[in-house]
C-alpha cells in the first residue's frame, strides 16, 4: 500500500559506513550470481493465493505462499500475517510481524499493539468486549493506553505515540519513521514528512523527486498529478519500510515512465533503481539476482550481452508439437499474468487467453488461436481515443509468465522478458537497434495509461495518453532440435504517445502478433551452395548449346553475336536452375513444416523471404527472356513447301486430230498444307483455359490454398469461426507451383497417352497429309540446320479424283506399293537436316529473289511482271529443292544417318556438313521445335512462373490466373498473326488464303 496505508513500523535503513559496506558486498554477490554461467534457469513454481494453506499467506512480491509463525495467522485478505487472538504486535514490516502473548487476564487492543485489562471479558478474538450499548474505549483522548477502557486525548509521547487521524475522529499510532526520528510524533526540520512518514531531507534523493513523465515521441516532459501525489510517498515507504505495496506502486510509476533511466535522475525509475541498489542485503527471490523481496522485478540489468544470454542460454524446459500424441501433449502456449493495480495492490492471476493483452475486439475462439503452437498470429485494428478513455480510467499492470508442468506434474512458471521499444537508457533508444547485445530487457507492461498524463487534477482530461500499439511475442526454435524445443519467448512492446485534442475523432492503430522463428543461416548457405553448383553446371551446358548453335549456323568465329547467343542460352538454363531451387525450397518447407509431428523446423519470417522472392523474380525474368527468344526464332524460320506433283497430259482436239498438252498442277494442295501448318503453329499439349479453371478450383474451392497459411494445420478446410493465419509466400509458391505443374503434367500425359493415341494426333496427321498431298516441307530454323518432312507420294501423284485416291489408299494399306520413307524400304518421313554451306548459299540466292519479287498481298495491286517473276522464283525454289532431295547435284549431295546416342542426349551434332549435307533420321517429329508444340515445357514453366510471380505480388490466385491466361492469349495471337505473315512471305502464298 501507499502513503497512509503503509504499515506502522519497520527498521529505518541508514547510511552508516558498515551498512554501506554490507550493501556493496551484497551488490557484488548479486552481480556475480547474474553472471554465473549461461545455463541459469528462471523457472519458478506457480503458486496462486488459492494454493496457500490455512496457515500460509500469499506474498505478492515473491509470487509464493509463506508460512505464518506459530503465534500468527493469515490476515483476512490473505496477503500478510496477523497475530493470533491474545497476542499483540511487537513490530510489523510489510507482511512480516512479530507478536507477543498478552497475560491471560488482559486482552489485545483493537490496533493489536498493546495488552489492556478488560472491564468485563474477552471476545473470541482476544479483544476486550463491552456489554451491549457500551463503547469500548481503550485509549484516552490523548491516545494513552488506559488501564481499562477510558477515553482520553491522544498521547504523542511514549509509550502511546498516537496522533489524530486525517478525519480527527480517532487516535492512531504514528508512523514508525516519525517515532524513530524524535521518539515522538513530531517530524522536525530538516526532516521531511511524506504521507505520514518522516525521513531525512538533507541531500537525500527523496528530497529531489521529479514527478514528471517523459513522452519521447512527442518531445514533452509533463508534470503528472498522480506522480506528484504518490511518487515521493511510495518511494519513501519502499525505501524506509520495504513496504511491498508501496514498492509495487513505485515500480508501476517506473513502468509508466517506460523503464527509462538517466544518470543522477530522481524520477520514478531513478528512485526505483536507487532503492534496488541499496537493498542488496534483503537477498534474492527464487535465486534471481534481479528480484528483491518486496520489490517488483522490473529489469534484467544493463550488462552488455545479458539479453542474449537471457534469451538463448537456457532452453524452455518442455517441448512442443503441432499435433498431440501419447508422447507429446504440448500443442499450446499457456501464458498467465500476475495483475497489479496502479496503487500496487495485487489483483490476482489471470490467463492471457480470452484477449487479456489484445486491445482489438474479436470472438474468444479467434483470440485464443493466438497461442496455438506454430500458428503465426496477426491482429490489427483502429481504436478511437474516446473509447480508450472510457474503457481504461486507470492502468493495469501485467507480469507475464509461461506455464508448464514439471516432471512431478507441479505447475511452474517461466518469466517472459519484455523488449520495450520506448525504453531510453542515457537518452538513447537502445531497444530499437538490431544489436541484441545492447538490449535492455524488462518485465512489467501495461496496455493503456490515461492516468499519468493528467496535469492539474486526477479528474481532468489527460493531456497525453500512452497506448501499447504493438505487442509481439516471438518464439525461437533451438537450433538442431528434433523435439520442438524452444527458447524462452520474448515479448516486444511498442507504445504510442497520443496528445489528446479531440477524442471523438482521434484514433490509434494497435496490433498484437505471435511469430515463430528459427536460425535460417544454414538454409541460406545451402541455397547459395545449390545455386552456385547448379549455376556452374549451367555455364557448361550453355557452352555446349552455344557450340551446337555455332555448328548449326555454320560459323567458326567467336564474335559479338556468339556472346549474345551464349547469354540468351545461359539465361534459359539459369532460369531452370532458379526454378529447381525455388521449387525445392517451396516443397521442402511445405512438406516438412506441415507434416512434422515433432517440431524441427519453423517457417522463415517475411523478412527472410526476401531472398526467395528475388530468386523467383530472377527465374521469371530469365524464363521470359528465353520464351521471347524462342518466339522470335519461330517467327523467322525459313520454310518452303515442295510440290512433287508433275503435270498430267490432257487430250486436246484440233484440226489435225487429238493432241496432248500438259495440264497445270493445282495450287490448292499447297494452300491446304499451308493452312494446316498455320493451324498447328500454336498447338499445345494442354488447354490453357482448362488449366486455369482447374487450378483455381483446387486452390479456392477444394482449399489447397489453406496449406499456405502460417499455421501448423495441414487440413484443406478451416473453421469459419477460427482464426485465419497470414500467408507464407514460400508456401504459396510451393502449393501454386506444384499444383499448376501437376495439372499441366496430367494434361500432357492425357494428351500424349490417350488423346493423341485414340482420338487425333495433329502432328502425325500433318505428316500423313503431306504424303497424301504429295508435298514435302523443308524448313531451316538455323542457317545450316533445320527439318525436313518427306511428303512425296508413293503413288506418283495426288492431284486426282476421289475414286483414284481411295484406290491408292487401299493399295497402300495392303502393302501393294512402296513405303513412304525417303530411303527405299523405310517409313521414316521426318528428318533433322544439317546442310552444307554451298547448299545454303544456293538456297539464299533463290530465296532472295523470291522474297524480292513477292508483291503486296492484294492481287489487284500486283503488276503482271512482278507476279510472273514471283511465280518463276517459286518454281525455281521448288525445282531446286526437288533436285536436291533427289540427289541431282553432286556438289550439293547429302546422306542419311542415325544420330548417336550422345548426340540425341545432348541435342547437338558432332559431324559438320562439309561437302555433303546430313539428314538425321528423326522418328520423334522434332520439327515440332519450330512450333509451340515442341516447347511445351518452356511454355508450361513460363506460365507457372507468371502465375506464381503475380500471386506473390498480389496475394490473389484469381488475379494471378486471370493475368496468366490473358498473357498466354496475347502471345498466342502474336505467334499466330506474325507466324502467318512469315509463312506467306517465305512460301509465296497469298496471306488471304491462310485461314
PDB file of C-alpha atoms in Angstrom, residues 95-335:
ATOM      1  CA  UNK A  95       3.680  -8.905   5.739  1.00  0.00           C
ATOM      2  CA  UNK A  96       6.236  -9.825   8.448  1.00  0.00           C
ATOM      3  CA  UNK A  97       5.077  -9.212  12.031  1.00  0.00           C
ATOM      4  CA  UNK A  98       6.303 -10.081  15.481  1.00  0.00           C
ATOM      5  CA  UNK A  99       3.827 -10.972  18.208  1.00  0.00           C
ATOM      6  CA  UNK A 100       3.839 -11.363  21.980  1.00  0.00           C
ATOM      7  CA  UNK A 101       1.157 -13.025  24.056  1.00  0.00           C
ATOM      8  CA  UNK A 102      -0.722 -10.844  26.484  1.00  0.00           C
ATOM      9  CA  UNK A 103      -1.250 -12.038  30.041  1.00  0.00           C
ATOM     10  CA  UNK A 104      -4.279 -14.254  30.497  1.00  0.00           C
ATOM     11  CA  UNK A 105      -6.030 -11.536  32.467  1.00  0.00           C
ATOM     12  CA  UNK A 106      -5.587  -8.962  29.724  1.00  0.00           C
ATOM     13  CA  UNK A 107      -6.791  -8.566  26.174  1.00  0.00           C
ATOM     14  CA  UNK A 108      -5.258  -7.184  22.993  1.00  0.00           C
ATOM     15  CA  UNK A 109      -6.050  -3.660  21.944  1.00  0.00           C
ATOM     16  CA  UNK A 110      -8.002  -3.132  18.766  1.00  0.00           C
ATOM     17  CA  UNK A 111      -4.915  -1.933  16.902  1.00  0.00           C
ATOM     18  CA  UNK A 112      -3.095  -5.072  18.068  1.00  0.00           C
ATOM     19  CA  UNK A 113      -0.094  -3.299  19.580  1.00  0.00           C
ATOM     20  CA  UNK A 114      -0.802  -3.447  23.323  1.00  0.00           C
ATOM     21  CA  UNK A 115      -2.353  -5.507  26.085  1.00  0.00           C
ATOM     22  CA  UNK A 116      -5.074  -3.982  28.197  1.00  0.00           C
ATOM     23  CA  UNK A 117      -7.170  -5.011  31.147  1.00  0.00           C
ATOM     24  CA  UNK A 118     -10.696  -5.677  30.096  1.00  0.00           C
ATOM     25  CA  UNK A 119     -13.567  -4.425  32.234  1.00  0.00           C
ATOM     26  CA  UNK A 120     -15.809  -7.412  31.504  1.00  0.00           C
ATOM     27  CA  UNK A 121     -14.242 -10.197  29.474  1.00  0.00           C
ATOM     28  CA  UNK A 122     -12.546 -11.245  26.284  1.00  0.00           C
ATOM     29  CA  UNK A 123     -14.002 -11.912  22.878  1.00  0.00           C
ATOM     30  CA  UNK A 124     -13.102 -14.915  20.784  1.00  0.00           C
ATOM     31  CA  UNK A 125     -10.560 -12.720  19.015  1.00  0.00           C
ATOM     32  CA  UNK A 126      -8.799 -11.924  22.313  1.00  0.00           C
ATOM     33  CA  UNK A 127     -10.012  -8.333  22.400  1.00  0.00           C
ATOM     34  CA  UNK A 128     -11.880  -6.631  25.159  1.00  0.00           C
ATOM     35  CA  UNK A 129     -15.584  -6.523  24.738  1.00  0.00           C
ATOM     36  CA  UNK A 130     -18.270  -4.457  26.277  1.00  0.00           C
ATOM     37  CA  UNK A 131     -21.789  -5.266  27.033  1.00  0.00           C
ATOM     38  CA  UNK A 132     -24.470  -4.197  24.608  1.00  0.00           C
ATOM     39  CA  UNK A 133     -24.869  -0.408  24.449  1.00  0.00           C
ATOM     40  CA  UNK A 134     -21.350   0.356  25.679  1.00  0.00           C
ATOM     41  CA  UNK A 135     -18.498   1.663  23.598  1.00  0.00           C
ATOM     42  CA  UNK A 136     -15.145   0.132  24.112  1.00  0.00           C
ATOM     43  CA  UNK A 137     -12.568   2.844  24.721  1.00  0.00           C
ATOM     44  CA  UNK A 138      -9.048   1.531  25.007  1.00  0.00           C
ATOM     45  CA  UNK A 139      -7.221   4.858  24.926  1.00  0.00           C
ATOM     46  CA  UNK A 140      -7.796   8.237  26.314  1.00  0.00           C
ATOM     47  CA  UNK A 141      -8.349  11.356  24.326  1.00  0.00           C
ATOM     48  CA  UNK A 142      -4.594  11.831  24.075  1.00  0.00           C
ATOM     49  CA  UNK A 143      -4.125   8.220  22.904  1.00  0.00           C
ATOM     50  CA  UNK A 144      -2.560   6.796  26.042  1.00  0.00           C
ATOM     51  CA  UNK A 145      -3.407   3.220  26.845  1.00  0.00           C
ATOM     52  CA  UNK A 146      -5.824   3.027  29.682  1.00  0.00           C
ATOM     53  CA  UNK A 147      -5.699   0.501  32.421  1.00  0.00           C
ATOM     54  CA  UNK A 148      -9.218  -0.149  31.412  1.00  0.00           C
ATOM     55  CA  UNK A 149     -11.329   1.347  28.668  1.00  0.00           C
ATOM     56  CA  UNK A 150     -11.299   5.107  29.151  1.00  0.00           C
ATOM     57  CA  UNK A 151     -11.431   7.879  26.622  1.00  0.00           C
ATOM     58  CA  UNK A 152      -8.542  10.200  26.959  1.00  0.00           C
ATOM     59  CA  UNK A 153      -6.800  12.542  24.497  1.00  0.00           C
ATOM     60  CA  UNK A 154      -4.288  11.145  22.023  1.00  0.00           C
ATOM     61  CA  UNK A 155      -0.860  10.915  23.593  1.00  0.00           C
ATOM     62  CA  UNK A 156       2.003  11.584  21.260  1.00  0.00           C
ATOM     63  CA  UNK A 157       4.636  10.579  23.748  1.00  0.00           C
ATOM     64  CA  UNK A 158       5.976   7.242  24.849  1.00  0.00           C
ATOM     65  CA  UNK A 159       4.547   4.680  25.099  1.00  0.00           C
ATOM     66  CA  UNK A 160       1.409   5.699  23.194  1.00  0.00           C
ATOM     67  CA  UNK A 161       2.826   7.508  20.183  1.00  0.00           C
ATOM     68  CA  UNK A 162      -0.648   8.273  18.881  1.00  0.00           C
ATOM     69  CA  UNK A 163      -1.957  11.169  16.894  1.00  0.00           C
ATOM     70  CA  UNK A 164      -5.207  12.210  15.344  1.00  0.00           C
ATOM     71  CA  UNK A 165      -6.002  10.595  12.037  1.00  0.00           C
ATOM     72  CA  UNK A 166      -6.940  12.524   8.919  1.00  0.00           C
ATOM     73  CA  UNK A 167     -10.578  12.705   9.927  1.00  0.00           C
ATOM     74  CA  UNK A 168      -9.829  13.781  13.526  1.00  0.00           C
ATOM     75  CA  UNK A 169     -12.249  11.217  14.828  1.00  0.00           C
ATOM     76  CA  UNK A 170      -9.835   8.815  16.499  1.00  0.00           C
ATOM     77  CA  UNK A 171      -6.360   8.418  17.805  1.00  0.00           C
ATOM     78  CA  UNK A 172      -3.916   6.312  15.830  1.00  0.00           C
ATOM     79  CA  UNK A 173      -0.339   5.317  16.355  1.00  0.00           C
ATOM     80  CA  UNK A 174       2.128   7.479  14.452  1.00  0.00           C
ATOM     81  CA  UNK A 175       4.208   6.042  11.679  1.00  0.00           C
ATOM     82  CA  UNK A 176       7.282   4.253  12.941  1.00  0.00           C
ATOM     83  CA  UNK A 177       9.613   6.537  10.904  1.00  0.00           C
ATOM     84  CA  UNK A 178       8.292   9.556  12.856  1.00  0.00           C
ATOM     85  CA  UNK A 179       8.741   7.870  16.200  1.00  0.00           C
ATOM     86  CA  UNK A 180      12.244   6.748  15.316  1.00  0.00           C
ATOM     87  CA  UNK A 181      13.382  10.243  14.421  1.00  0.00           C
ATOM     88  CA  UNK A 182      12.455  12.127  17.599  1.00  0.00           C
ATOM     89  CA  UNK A 183      10.931   9.493  19.901  1.00  0.00           C
ATOM     90  CA  UNK A 184       7.681  11.359  19.389  1.00  0.00           C
ATOM     91  CA  UNK A 185       5.055  12.016  16.746  1.00  0.00           C
ATOM     92  CA  UNK A 186       6.725  15.215  15.561  1.00  0.00           C
ATOM     93  CA  UNK A 187       8.889  15.417  12.395  1.00  0.00           C
ATOM     94  CA  UNK A 188      11.121  18.450  12.782  1.00  0.00           C
ATOM     95  CA  UNK A 189      13.127  20.166  10.056  1.00  0.00           C
ATOM     96  CA  UNK A 190      15.297  19.475   8.187  1.00  0.00           C
ATOM     97  CA  UNK A 191      13.331  16.215   8.109  1.00  0.00           C
ATOM     98  CA  UNK A 192      10.567  15.852   5.541  1.00  0.00           C
ATOM     99  CA  UNK A 193       7.057  14.475   6.024  1.00  0.00           C
ATOM    100  CA  UNK A 194       5.586  12.488   3.151  1.00  0.00           C
ATOM    101  CA  UNK A 195       2.194  10.852   3.630  1.00  0.00           C
ATOM    102  CA  UNK A 196       2.713  10.379   7.386  1.00  0.00           C
ATOM    103  CA  UNK A 197       6.342   9.261   7.157  1.00  0.00           C
ATOM    104  CA  UNK A 198       9.368  11.179   8.331  1.00  0.00           C
ATOM    105  CA  UNK A 199      12.762  10.940   6.684  1.00  0.00           C
ATOM    106  CA  UNK A 200      15.947  12.923   6.444  1.00  0.00           C
ATOM    107  CA  UNK A 201      15.824  15.649   3.840  1.00  0.00           C
ATOM    108  CA  UNK A 202      19.455  16.700   3.835  1.00  0.00           C
ATOM    109  CA  UNK A 203      20.999  15.709   0.466  1.00  0.00           C
ATOM    110  CA  UNK A 204      18.616  12.769   0.258  1.00  0.00           C
ATOM    111  CA  UNK A 205      17.285  11.507  -3.041  1.00  0.00           C
ATOM    112  CA  UNK A 206      13.752  11.622  -1.685  1.00  0.00           C
ATOM    113  CA  UNK A 207      14.078  15.407  -1.390  1.00  0.00           C
ATOM    114  CA  UNK A 208      14.788  15.692  -5.150  1.00  0.00           C
ATOM    115  CA  UNK A 209      11.877  13.713  -6.520  1.00  0.00           C
ATOM    116  CA  UNK A 210      10.845  14.614 -10.080  1.00  0.00           C
ATOM    117  CA  UNK A 211       7.128  13.920 -10.550  1.00  0.00           C
ATOM    118  CA  UNK A 212       7.443  14.089 -14.345  1.00  0.00           C
ATOM    119  CA  UNK A 213       6.671  11.756 -17.230  1.00  0.00           C
ATOM    120  CA  UNK A 214       8.654  11.894 -20.457  1.00  0.00           C
ATOM    121  CA  UNK A 215       6.780  11.383 -23.735  1.00  0.00           C
ATOM    122  CA  UNK A 216       9.673  10.904 -26.104  1.00  0.00           C
ATOM    123  CA  UNK A 217       7.627  10.591 -29.298  1.00  0.00           C
ATOM    124  CA  UNK A 218       6.030  13.993 -28.705  1.00  0.00           C
ATOM    125  CA  UNK A 219       9.067  15.640 -27.105  1.00  0.00           C
ATOM    126  CA  UNK A 220       7.032  16.506 -23.994  1.00  0.00           C
ATOM    127  CA  UNK A 221       8.171  16.433 -20.355  1.00  0.00           C
ATOM    128  CA  UNK A 222       4.926  16.604 -18.386  1.00  0.00           C
ATOM    129  CA  UNK A 223       4.314  17.105 -14.685  1.00  0.00           C
ATOM    130  CA  UNK A 224       1.977  14.329 -13.601  1.00  0.00           C
ATOM    131  CA  UNK A 225      -0.573  14.941 -10.871  1.00  0.00           C
ATOM    132  CA  UNK A 226      -0.549  11.247  -9.976  1.00  0.00           C
ATOM    133  CA  UNK A 227       3.212  11.261  -9.605  1.00  0.00           C
ATOM    134  CA  UNK A 228       3.082  14.468  -7.565  1.00  0.00           C
ATOM    135  CA  UNK A 229       0.740  12.868  -5.056  1.00  0.00           C
ATOM    136  CA  UNK A 230       2.181   9.369  -4.796  1.00  0.00           C
ATOM    137  CA  UNK A 231       5.744   9.163  -6.117  1.00  0.00           C
ATOM    138  CA  UNK A 232       7.597  10.555  -3.075  1.00  0.00           C
ATOM    139  CA  UNK A 233       5.417   8.745  -0.549  1.00  0.00           C
ATOM    140  CA  UNK A 234       5.696   5.409  -2.381  1.00  0.00           C
ATOM    141  CA  UNK A 235       9.459   5.768  -2.699  1.00  0.00           C
ATOM    142  CA  UNK A 236       9.796   6.670   0.980  1.00  0.00           C
ATOM    143  CA  UNK A 237       7.633   3.774   2.154  1.00  0.00           C
ATOM    144  CA  UNK A 238       9.503   1.382  -0.119  1.00  0.00           C
ATOM    145  CA  UNK A 239      12.943   2.614   0.925  1.00  0.00           C
ATOM    146  CA  UNK A 240      12.370   3.120   4.630  1.00  0.00           C
ATOM    147  CA  UNK A 241       9.879   0.370   5.409  1.00  0.00           C
ATOM    148  CA  UNK A 242      10.274  -2.035   2.480  1.00  0.00           C
ATOM    149  CA  UNK A 243       6.530  -1.738   2.163  1.00  0.00           C
ATOM    150  CA  UNK A 244       5.563  -4.186  -0.545  1.00  0.00           C
ATOM    151  CA  UNK A 245       2.543  -2.338  -1.879  1.00  0.00           C
ATOM    152  CA  UNK A 246       4.432   0.942  -1.959  1.00  0.00           C
ATOM    153  CA  UNK A 247       7.301  -0.725  -3.832  1.00  0.00           C
ATOM    154  CA  UNK A 248       4.838  -2.152  -6.343  1.00  0.00           C
ATOM    155  CA  UNK A 249       3.281   1.286  -6.797  1.00  0.00           C
ATOM    156  CA  UNK A 250       6.721   2.828  -7.320  1.00  0.00           C
ATOM    157  CA  UNK A 251       7.539   0.127  -9.860  1.00  0.00           C
ATOM    158  CA  UNK A 252       4.286   0.853 -11.691  1.00  0.00           C
ATOM    159  CA  UNK A 253       5.205   4.523 -11.982  1.00  0.00           C
ATOM    160  CA  UNK A 254       8.581   3.489 -13.406  1.00  0.00           C
ATOM    161  CA  UNK A 255       6.770   1.311 -15.947  1.00  0.00           C
ATOM    162  CA  UNK A 256       4.527   4.259 -16.863  1.00  0.00           C
ATOM    163  CA  UNK A 257       7.780   6.166 -17.497  1.00  0.00           C
ATOM    164  CA  UNK A 258       8.837   3.433 -19.990  1.00  0.00           C
ATOM    165  CA  UNK A 259      11.548   1.993 -17.675  1.00  0.00           C
ATOM    166  CA  UNK A 260      13.690   4.903 -18.894  1.00  0.00           C
ATOM    167  CA  UNK A 261      16.699   5.885 -16.793  1.00  0.00           C
ATOM    168  CA  UNK A 262      19.276   8.630 -16.918  1.00  0.00           C
ATOM    169  CA  UNK A 263      22.230   9.467 -14.659  1.00  0.00           C
ATOM    170  CA  UNK A 264      21.533  11.423 -11.468  1.00  0.00           C
ATOM    171  CA  UNK A 265      17.790  11.439 -12.164  1.00  0.00           C
ATOM    172  CA  UNK A 266      15.311  11.264  -9.305  1.00  0.00           C
ATOM    173  CA  UNK A 267      12.294  10.382 -11.437  1.00  0.00           C
ATOM    174  CA  UNK A 268      10.289   7.212 -10.875  1.00  0.00           C
ATOM    175  CA  UNK A 269      12.817   4.854 -12.453  1.00  0.00           C
ATOM    176  CA  UNK A 270      15.749   6.667 -10.866  1.00  0.00           C
ATOM    177  CA  UNK A 271      14.169   6.214  -7.429  1.00  0.00           C
ATOM    178  CA  UNK A 272      13.378   2.584  -8.131  1.00  0.00           C
ATOM    179  CA  UNK A 273      16.921   1.753  -9.234  1.00  0.00           C
ATOM    180  CA  UNK A 274      18.348   3.645  -6.237  1.00  0.00           C
ATOM    181  CA  UNK A 275      16.212   1.598  -3.871  1.00  0.00           C
ATOM    182  CA  UNK A 276      17.081  -1.616  -5.724  1.00  0.00           C
ATOM    183  CA  UNK A 277      20.800  -0.918  -5.446  1.00  0.00           C
ATOM    184  CA  UNK A 278      20.519  -0.100  -1.738  1.00  0.00           C
ATOM    185  CA  UNK A 279      18.532  -3.168  -0.747  1.00  0.00           C
ATOM    186  CA  UNK A 280      21.011  -5.860  -1.709  1.00  0.00           C
ATOM    187  CA  UNK A 281      21.038  -7.003   1.913  1.00  0.00           C
ATOM    188  CA  UNK A 282      17.454  -8.188   1.529  1.00  0.00           C
ATOM    189  CA  UNK A 283      18.654 -11.074  -0.656  1.00  0.00           C
ATOM    190  CA  UNK A 284      17.081 -12.547  -3.780  1.00  0.00           C
ATOM    191  CA  UNK A 285      13.736 -14.056  -4.684  1.00  0.00           C
ATOM    192  CA  UNK A 286      13.781 -17.529  -6.279  1.00  0.00           C
ATOM    193  CA  UNK A 287      17.582 -17.212  -6.669  1.00  0.00           C
ATOM    194  CA  UNK A 288      17.092 -14.496  -9.301  1.00  0.00           C
ATOM    195  CA  UNK A 289      19.544 -11.667  -8.683  1.00  0.00           C
ATOM    196  CA  UNK A 290      17.285  -9.119 -10.395  1.00  0.00           C
ATOM    197  CA  UNK A 291      14.423  -9.779  -7.970  1.00  0.00           C
ATOM    198  CA  UNK A 292      14.482  -8.493  -4.395  1.00  0.00           C
ATOM    199  CA  UNK A 293      11.974  -9.290  -1.644  1.00  0.00           C
ATOM    200  CA  UNK A 294       9.036  -6.866  -1.562  1.00  0.00           C
ATOM    201  CA  UNK A 295      10.405  -5.076  -4.650  1.00  0.00           C
ATOM    202  CA  UNK A 296       8.929  -5.859  -8.083  1.00  0.00           C
ATOM    203  CA  UNK A 297      11.151  -7.356 -10.754  1.00  0.00           C
ATOM    204  CA  UNK A 298      11.330  -4.675 -13.463  1.00  0.00           C
ATOM    205  CA  UNK A 299      14.807  -5.017 -15.017  1.00  0.00           C
ATOM    206  CA  UNK A 300      17.171  -7.764 -16.039  1.00  0.00           C
ATOM    207  CA  UNK A 301      20.158  -5.387 -15.703  1.00  0.00           C
ATOM    208  CA  UNK A 302      22.123  -3.320 -18.158  1.00  0.00           C
ATOM    209  CA  UNK A 303      25.174  -5.528 -18.621  1.00  0.00           C
ATOM    210  CA  UNK A 304      26.248  -5.774 -22.295  1.00  0.00           C
ATOM    211  CA  UNK A 305      25.320  -9.130 -23.770  1.00  0.00           C
ATOM    212  CA  UNK A 306      22.957 -10.068 -20.934  1.00  0.00           C
ATOM    213  CA  UNK A 307      19.915 -10.031 -23.222  1.00  0.00           C
ATOM    214  CA  UNK A 308      21.491 -12.644 -25.473  1.00  0.00           C
ATOM    215  CA  UNK A 309      22.209 -14.899 -22.508  1.00  0.00           C
ATOM    216  CA  UNK A 310      18.716 -14.483 -21.103  1.00  0.00           C
ATOM    217  CA  UNK A 311      17.074 -15.314 -24.437  1.00  0.00           C
ATOM    218  CA  UNK A 312      19.318 -18.102 -25.725  1.00  0.00           C
ATOM    219  CA  UNK A 313      21.305 -19.570 -22.827  1.00  0.00           C
ATOM    220  CA  UNK A 314      18.670 -21.898 -21.392  1.00  0.00           C
ATOM    221  CA  UNK A 315      16.027 -23.692 -23.481  1.00  0.00           C
ATOM    222  CA  UNK A 316      12.485 -23.809 -22.193  1.00  0.00           C
ATOM    223  CA  UNK A 317      12.098 -26.935 -20.006  1.00  0.00           C
ATOM    224  CA  UNK A 318       9.425 -28.649 -22.134  1.00  0.00           C
ATOM    225  CA  UNK A 319       8.983 -29.362 -25.842  1.00  0.00           C
ATOM    226  CA  UNK A 320       6.082 -28.580 -28.135  1.00  0.00           C
ATOM    227  CA  UNK A 321       4.445 -30.316 -31.088  1.00  0.00           C
ATOM    228  CA  UNK A 322       1.910 -29.484 -33.789  1.00  0.00           C
ATOM    229  CA  UNK A 323      -0.295 -32.480 -33.103  1.00  0.00           C
ATOM    230  CA  UNK A 324      -0.991 -34.133 -29.777  1.00  0.00           C
ATOM    231  CA  UNK A 325       0.112 -37.722 -29.277  1.00  0.00           C
ATOM    232  CA  UNK A 326       0.863 -40.121 -26.451  1.00  0.00           C
ATOM    233  CA  UNK A 327       4.376 -38.760 -26.155  1.00  0.00           C
ATOM    234  CA  UNK A 328       3.676 -35.082 -26.934  1.00  0.00           C
ATOM    235  CA  UNK A 329       0.715 -33.212 -25.480  1.00  0.00           C
ATOM    236  CA  UNK A 330       2.006 -29.638 -25.542  1.00  0.00           C
ATOM    237  CA  UNK A 331       0.366 -28.021 -28.550  1.00  0.00           C
ATOM    238  CA  UNK A 332      -0.491 -24.686 -26.958  1.00  0.00           C
ATOM    239  CA  UNK A 333       1.434 -21.911 -25.247  1.00  0.00           C
ATOM    240  CA  UNK A 334      -0.166 -21.297 -21.856  1.00  0.00           C
ATOM    241  CA  UNK A 335       0.601 -17.792 -20.699  1.00  0.00           C
TER     242      UNK A 335
END
